[in-house]
PDB file of C-alpha atoms in Angstrom:
ATOM      1  CA  UNK A  62      -8.705  38.938 -64.450  1.00 57.00           C
ATOM      2  CA  UNK A  63      -6.585  40.202 -67.333  1.00 67.00           C
ATOM      3  CA  UNK A  64      -4.028  38.033 -69.070  1.00 64.00           C
ATOM      4  CA  UNK A  65      -1.211  40.059 -67.519  1.00 65.00           C
ATOM      5  CA  UNK A  66      -2.705  39.668 -64.025  1.00 61.00           C
ATOM      6  CA  UNK A  67      -3.151  35.914 -64.612  1.00 56.00           C
ATOM      7  CA  UNK A  68       0.487  35.615 -65.673  1.00 54.00           C
ATOM      8  CA  UNK A  69       1.606  37.596 -62.637  1.00 54.00           C
ATOM      9  CA  UNK A  70      -0.435  35.455 -60.243  1.00 52.00           C
ATOM     10  CA  UNK A  71       0.838  32.279 -61.892  1.00 52.00           C
ATOM     11  CA  UNK A  72       4.400  33.547 -61.622  1.00 54.00           C
ATOM     12  CA  UNK A  73       3.969  34.357 -57.928  1.00 56.00           C
ATOM     13  CA  UNK A  74       2.504  30.890 -57.305  1.00 55.00           C
ATOM     14  CA  UNK A  75       5.470  29.280 -59.066  1.00 55.00           C
ATOM     15  CA  UNK A  76       7.956  31.329 -57.029  1.00 53.00           C
ATOM     16  CA  UNK A  77       6.140  30.352 -53.796  1.00 54.00           C
ATOM     17  CA  UNK A  78       6.293  26.681 -54.797  1.00 56.00           C
ATOM     18  CA  UNK A  79      10.077  26.898 -55.231  1.00 57.00           C
ATOM     19  CA  UNK A  80      11.105  29.574 -52.722  1.00 57.00           C
ATOM     20  CA  UNK A  81       8.181  29.884 -50.304  1.00 62.00           C
ATOM     21  CA  UNK A  82       9.632  29.160 -46.878  1.00 74.00           C
ATOM     22  CA  UNK A  83       6.876  28.049 -44.486  1.00 67.00           C
ATOM     23  CA  UNK A  84       5.710  30.815 -42.144  1.00 77.00           C
ATOM     24  CA  UNK A  85       2.753  31.563 -39.940  1.00 69.00           C
ATOM     25  CA  UNK A  86       2.630  35.122 -41.306  1.00 84.00           C
ATOM     26  CA  UNK A  87      -0.213  35.884 -43.690  1.00 91.00           C
ATOM     27  CA  UNK A  88       0.786  35.874 -47.363  1.00 93.00           C
ATOM     28  CA  UNK A  89      -0.167  39.540 -47.757  1.00 94.00           C
ATOM     29  CA  UNK A  90       2.128  40.442 -44.852  1.00 92.00           C
ATOM     30  CA  UNK A  91       4.981  38.420 -46.362  1.00 95.00           C
ATOM     31  CA  UNK A  92       4.489  40.249 -49.661  1.00 95.00           C
ATOM     32  CA  UNK A  93       4.441  43.726 -48.051  1.00 97.00           C
ATOM     33  CA  UNK A  94       7.312  43.061 -45.641  1.00 97.00           C
ATOM     34  CA  UNK A  95       9.589  41.514 -48.251  1.00 97.00           C
ATOM     35  CA  UNK A  96       8.822  44.396 -50.653  1.00 98.00           C
ATOM     36  CA  UNK A  97       9.809  46.825 -47.888  1.00 98.00           C
ATOM     37  CA  UNK A  98      12.975  44.874 -47.161  1.00 98.00           C
ATOM     38  CA  UNK A  99      13.903  44.886 -50.872  1.00 98.00           C
ATOM     39  CA  UNK A 100      13.521  48.682 -50.974  1.00 98.00           C
ATOM     40  CA  UNK A 101      15.595  49.119 -47.810  1.00 98.00           C
ATOM     41  CA  UNK A 102      18.226  46.724 -49.145  1.00 98.00           C
ATOM     42  CA  UNK A 103      18.427  48.737 -52.370  1.00 98.00           C
ATOM     43  CA  UNK A 104      19.004  51.894 -50.314  1.00 98.00           C
ATOM     44  CA  UNK A 105      21.595  50.128 -48.168  1.00 98.00           C
ATOM     45  CA  UNK A 106      23.577  48.942 -51.206  1.00 98.00           C
ATOM     46  CA  UNK A 107      23.414  52.400 -52.791  1.00 98.00           C
ATOM     47  CA  UNK A 108      24.440  54.078 -49.527  1.00 98.00           C
ATOM     48  CA  UNK A 109      27.302  51.606 -49.113  1.00 98.00           C
ATOM     49  CA  UNK A 110      28.682  52.401 -52.575  1.00 98.00           C
ATOM     50  CA  UNK A 111      28.284  56.141 -52.008  1.00 98.00           C
ATOM     51  CA  UNK A 112      29.982  55.927 -48.609  1.00 98.00           C
ATOM     52  CA  UNK A 113      32.895  53.970 -50.079  1.00 98.00           C
ATOM     53  CA  UNK A 114      33.117  56.413 -53.005  1.00 98.00           C
ATOM     54  CA  UNK A 115      33.467  59.310 -50.574  1.00 98.00           C
ATOM     55  CA  UNK A 116      35.870  57.260 -48.419  1.00 98.00           C
ATOM     56  CA  UNK A 117      38.102  56.646 -51.440  1.00 97.00           C
ATOM     57  CA  UNK A 118      37.979  60.261 -52.617  1.00 97.00           C
ATOM     58  CA  UNK A 119      38.330  62.028 -49.266  1.00 97.00           C
ATOM     59  CA  UNK A 120      40.957  64.764 -49.085  1.00 96.00           C
ATOM     60  CA  UNK A 121      41.895  67.731 -46.925  1.00 95.00           C
ATOM     61  CA  UNK A 122      43.135  68.538 -43.471  1.00 93.00           C
ATOM     62  CA  UNK A 123      40.804  66.081 -41.715  1.00 95.00           C
ATOM     63  CA  UNK A 124      41.547  63.330 -44.217  1.00 96.00           C
ATOM     64  CA  UNK A 125      42.563  60.643 -41.733  1.00 96.00           C
ATOM     65  CA  UNK A 126      39.612  61.168 -39.388  1.00 97.00           C
ATOM     66  CA  UNK A 127      37.030  61.350 -42.179  1.00 97.00           C
ATOM     67  CA  UNK A 128      38.602  58.499 -44.154  1.00 98.00           C
ATOM     68  CA  UNK A 129      38.459  56.226 -41.101  1.00 97.00           C
ATOM     69  CA  UNK A 130      34.942  57.392 -40.167  1.00 98.00           C
ATOM     70  CA  UNK A 131      33.599  56.568 -43.622  1.00 98.00           C
ATOM     71  CA  UNK A 132      35.411  53.228 -43.632  1.00 98.00           C
ATOM     72  CA  UNK A 133      33.716  52.361 -40.335  1.00 98.00           C
ATOM     73  CA  UNK A 134      30.358  53.520 -41.692  1.00 98.00           C
ATOM     74  CA  UNK A 135      30.823  51.505 -44.879  1.00 98.00           C
ATOM     75  CA  UNK A 136      31.579  48.333 -42.905  1.00 98.00           C
ATOM     76  CA  UNK A 137      28.503  48.877 -40.737  1.00 98.00           C
ATOM     77  CA  UNK A 138      26.251  49.539 -43.724  1.00 98.00           C
ATOM     78  CA  UNK A 139      27.538  46.519 -45.670  1.00 98.00           C
ATOM     79  CA  UNK A 140      26.971  44.319 -42.613  1.00 98.00           C
ATOM     80  CA  UNK A 141      23.238  45.012 -42.984  1.00 98.00           C
ATOM     81  CA  UNK A 142      22.974  43.527 -46.477  1.00 98.00           C
ATOM     82  CA  UNK A 143      22.985  39.781 -45.849  1.00 98.00           C
ATOM     83  CA  UNK A 144      20.669  39.851 -42.804  1.00 98.00           C
ATOM     84  CA  UNK A 145      18.201  42.054 -44.732  1.00 98.00           C
ATOM     85  CA  UNK A 146      18.106  39.711 -47.720  1.00 98.00           C
ATOM     86  CA  UNK A 147      18.012  36.571 -45.609  1.00 97.00           C
ATOM     87  CA  UNK A 148      15.185  37.941 -43.469  1.00 97.00           C
ATOM     88  CA  UNK A 149      13.006  38.329 -46.565  1.00 96.00           C
ATOM     89  CA  UNK A 150      13.774  34.724 -47.524  1.00 95.00           C
ATOM     90  CA  UNK A 151      13.173  33.402 -43.983  1.00 95.00           C
ATOM     91  CA  UNK A 152       9.586  34.595 -44.091  1.00 95.00           C
ATOM     92  CA  UNK A 153       8.966  33.179 -47.569  1.00 95.00           C
ATOM     93  CA  UNK A 154       9.551  36.316 -49.625  1.00 95.00           C
ATOM     94  CA  UNK A 155      12.119  37.173 -52.238  1.00 94.00           C
ATOM     95  CA  UNK A 156      14.884  39.729 -52.267  1.00 96.00           C
ATOM     96  CA  UNK A 157      16.931  41.708 -54.775  1.00 97.00           C
ATOM     97  CA  UNK A 158      17.971  40.047 -58.013  1.00 96.00           C
ATOM     98  CA  UNK A 159      20.178  42.579 -59.775  1.00 97.00           C
ATOM     99  CA  UNK A 160      21.968  45.908 -59.845  1.00 97.00           C
ATOM    100  CA  UNK A 161      19.161  47.124 -62.109  1.00 97.00           C
ATOM    101  CA  UNK A 162      16.601  46.316 -59.423  1.00 98.00           C
ATOM    102  CA  UNK A 163      18.709  48.241 -56.896  1.00 98.00           C
ATOM    103  CA  UNK A 164      18.750  51.226 -59.256  1.00 97.00           C
ATOM    104  CA  UNK A 165      14.971  51.077 -59.713  1.00 98.00           C
ATOM    105  CA  UNK A 166      14.187  50.795 -55.995  1.00 98.00           C
ATOM    106  CA  UNK A 167      16.721  53.033 -54.268  1.00 98.00           C
ATOM    107  CA  UNK A 168      15.965  56.554 -53.143  1.00 98.00           C
ATOM    108  CA  UNK A 169      19.654  57.306 -52.511  1.00 98.00           C
ATOM    109  CA  UNK A 170      20.877  59.722 -55.185  1.00 97.00           C
ATOM    110  CA  UNK A 171      24.160  58.988 -56.947  1.00 96.00           C
ATOM    111  CA  UNK A 172      27.014  61.440 -56.801  1.00 97.00           C
ATOM    112  CA  UNK A 173      29.293  60.999 -59.810  1.00 95.00           C
ATOM    113  CA  UNK A 174      31.106  64.323 -59.413  1.00 97.00           C
ATOM    114  CA  UNK A 175      34.830  64.166 -59.986  1.00 96.00           C
ATOM    115  CA  UNK A 176      35.417  66.234 -56.853  1.00 97.00           C
ATOM    116  CA  UNK A 177      33.226  66.829 -53.820  1.00 97.00           C
ATOM    117  CA  UNK A 178      34.415  68.829 -50.824  1.00 97.00           C
ATOM    118  CA  UNK A 179      34.779  66.853 -47.603  1.00 97.00           C
ATOM    119  CA  UNK A 180      32.070  68.972 -45.977  1.00 96.00           C
ATOM    120  CA  UNK A 181      29.657  68.291 -48.835  1.00 98.00           C
ATOM    121  CA  UNK A 182      30.442  64.565 -48.705  1.00 98.00           C
ATOM    122  CA  UNK A 183      29.652  64.364 -45.019  1.00 98.00           C
ATOM    123  CA  UNK A 184      26.536  66.537 -45.345  1.00 98.00           C
ATOM    124  CA  UNK A 185      25.201  64.436 -48.198  1.00 98.00           C
ATOM    125  CA  UNK A 186      25.818  61.205 -46.297  1.00 98.00           C
ATOM    126  CA  UNK A 187      24.166  62.715 -43.196  1.00 98.00           C
ATOM    127  CA  UNK A 188      20.997  63.405 -45.198  1.00 98.00           C
ATOM    128  CA  UNK A 189      21.106  59.971 -46.847  1.00 98.00           C
ATOM    129  CA  UNK A 190      21.387  58.268 -43.455  1.00 98.00           C
ATOM    130  CA  UNK A 191      18.549  60.399 -42.112  1.00 98.00           C
ATOM    131  CA  UNK A 192      16.381  59.321 -45.069  1.00 98.00           C
ATOM    132  CA  UNK A 193      17.362  55.680 -44.506  1.00 98.00           C
ATOM    133  CA  UNK A 194      16.177  55.982 -40.903  1.00 98.00           C
ATOM    134  CA  UNK A 195      12.781  57.149 -42.143  1.00 98.00           C
ATOM    135  CA  UNK A 196      12.551  54.233 -44.577  1.00 98.00           C
ATOM    136  CA  UNK A 197      13.538  51.755 -41.864  1.00 98.00           C
ATOM    137  CA  UNK A 198      10.814  53.180 -39.617  1.00 98.00           C
ATOM    138  CA  UNK A 199       8.268  52.845 -42.432  1.00 98.00           C
ATOM    139  CA  UNK A 200       9.101  49.163 -42.932  1.00 98.00           C
ATOM    140  CA  UNK A 201       9.004  48.683 -39.154  1.00 98.00           C
ATOM    141  CA  UNK A 202       5.403  49.882 -39.267  1.00 98.00           C
ATOM    142  CA  UNK A 203       4.614  47.340 -41.990  1.00 98.00           C
ATOM    143  CA  UNK A 204       6.167  44.631 -39.791  1.00 98.00           C
ATOM    144  CA  UNK A 205       4.068  45.743 -36.834  1.00 97.00           C
ATOM    145  CA  UNK A 206       0.909  45.551 -38.942  1.00 97.00           C
ATOM    146  CA  UNK A 207       1.875  42.090 -40.218  1.00 96.00           C
ATOM    147  CA  UNK A 208       2.863  40.717 -36.810  1.00 96.00           C
ATOM    148  CA  UNK A 209       6.517  40.163 -37.780  1.00 97.00           C
ATOM    149  CA  UNK A 210       8.296  40.927 -34.512  1.00 97.00           C
ATOM    150  CA  UNK A 211      11.597  39.347 -35.591  1.00 96.00           C
ATOM    151  CA  UNK A 212      12.025  41.646 -38.587  1.00 98.00           C
ATOM    152  CA  UNK A 213      10.872  44.611 -36.491  1.00 98.00           C
ATOM    153  CA  UNK A 214      13.552  43.770 -33.919  1.00 98.00           C
ATOM    154  CA  UNK A 215      16.299  43.725 -36.555  1.00 98.00           C
ATOM    155  CA  UNK A 216      15.047  47.019 -37.953  1.00 98.00           C
ATOM    156  CA  UNK A 217      15.180  48.591 -34.494  1.00 98.00           C
ATOM    157  CA  UNK A 218      18.895  47.810 -34.236  1.00 98.00           C
ATOM    158  CA  UNK A 219      19.546  49.207 -37.712  1.00 98.00           C
ATOM    159  CA  UNK A 220      17.565  52.341 -36.903  1.00 98.00           C
ATOM    160  CA  UNK A 221      19.810  52.846 -33.868  1.00 98.00           C
ATOM    161  CA  UNK A 222      22.974  52.309 -35.939  1.00 98.00           C
ATOM    162  CA  UNK A 223      21.751  54.635 -38.680  1.00 98.00           C
ATOM    163  CA  UNK A 224      20.863  57.321 -36.138  1.00 98.00           C
ATOM    164  CA  UNK A 225      24.385  56.999 -34.727  1.00 98.00           C
ATOM    165  CA  UNK A 226      25.907  57.499 -38.179  1.00 98.00           C
ATOM    166  CA  UNK A 227      23.643  60.518 -38.699  1.00 98.00           C
ATOM    167  CA  UNK A 228      24.742  61.935 -35.349  1.00 98.00           C
ATOM    168  CA  UNK A 229      28.454  61.499 -36.112  1.00 98.00           C
ATOM    169  CA  UNK A 230      28.043  63.084 -39.545  1.00 98.00           C
ATOM    170  CA  UNK A 231      26.035  65.937 -38.035  1.00 97.00           C
ATOM    171  CA  UNK A 232      28.743  66.634 -35.454  1.00 95.00           C
ATOM    172  CA  UNK A 233      31.456  66.510 -38.126  1.00 95.00           C
ATOM    173  CA  UNK A 234      29.591  69.062 -40.272  1.00 94.00           C
ATOM    174  CA  UNK A 235      28.755  71.666 -37.627  1.00 91.00           C
ATOM    175  CA  UNK A 236      29.952  75.122 -38.622  1.00 83.00           C
ATOM    176  CA  UNK A 237      31.268  75.826 -35.104  1.00 70.00           C
ATOM    177  CA  UNK A 238      31.600  74.021 -31.813  1.00 67.00           C
ATOM    178  CA  UNK A 239      28.395  74.046 -29.800  1.00 63.00           C
ATOM    179  CA  UNK A 240      26.279  75.622 -32.541  1.00 59.00           C
ATOM    180  CA  UNK A 241      23.163  73.780 -33.691  1.00 59.00           C
ATOM    181  CA  UNK A 242      22.134  76.276 -36.361  1.00 55.00           C
TER     182      UNK A 242
END
């Protein structure tokens, strides 16, 4: 083993001795599942901030409806954060440590534009929620492989919620009533 690998293994052993909650899951499964949960949590925090950004900067003729929709979505997304982090800790893993770690792990793109049309806001959030669903499904697969039914169960509920947000955003961005094109 290289010196760097030895240091990494020693560091992981030290973390387990201080933070390693007892579990019947295999250590490799704990490592993979908690890594997946960290990545999802990074996306959830980034999506929360983006949703609130668009909520705060909404304008136009549908302002009230869209403003309230994004407020509801933001509350729902933020409600995922603590259970995600605590689930990683319950199985003996670790979770996010910093904003920098969120930035490194998230796949949700920032939008720092001074003005974004309401339609573009909703479309962008629709795609971000759709991508979050895919990531949640991926981590669900890791949970299935590792035998972690409790985490898989939580993910199933969040997949359903995220699909609902995607559906609402899709309906709000249709070019015409009844048209799916």
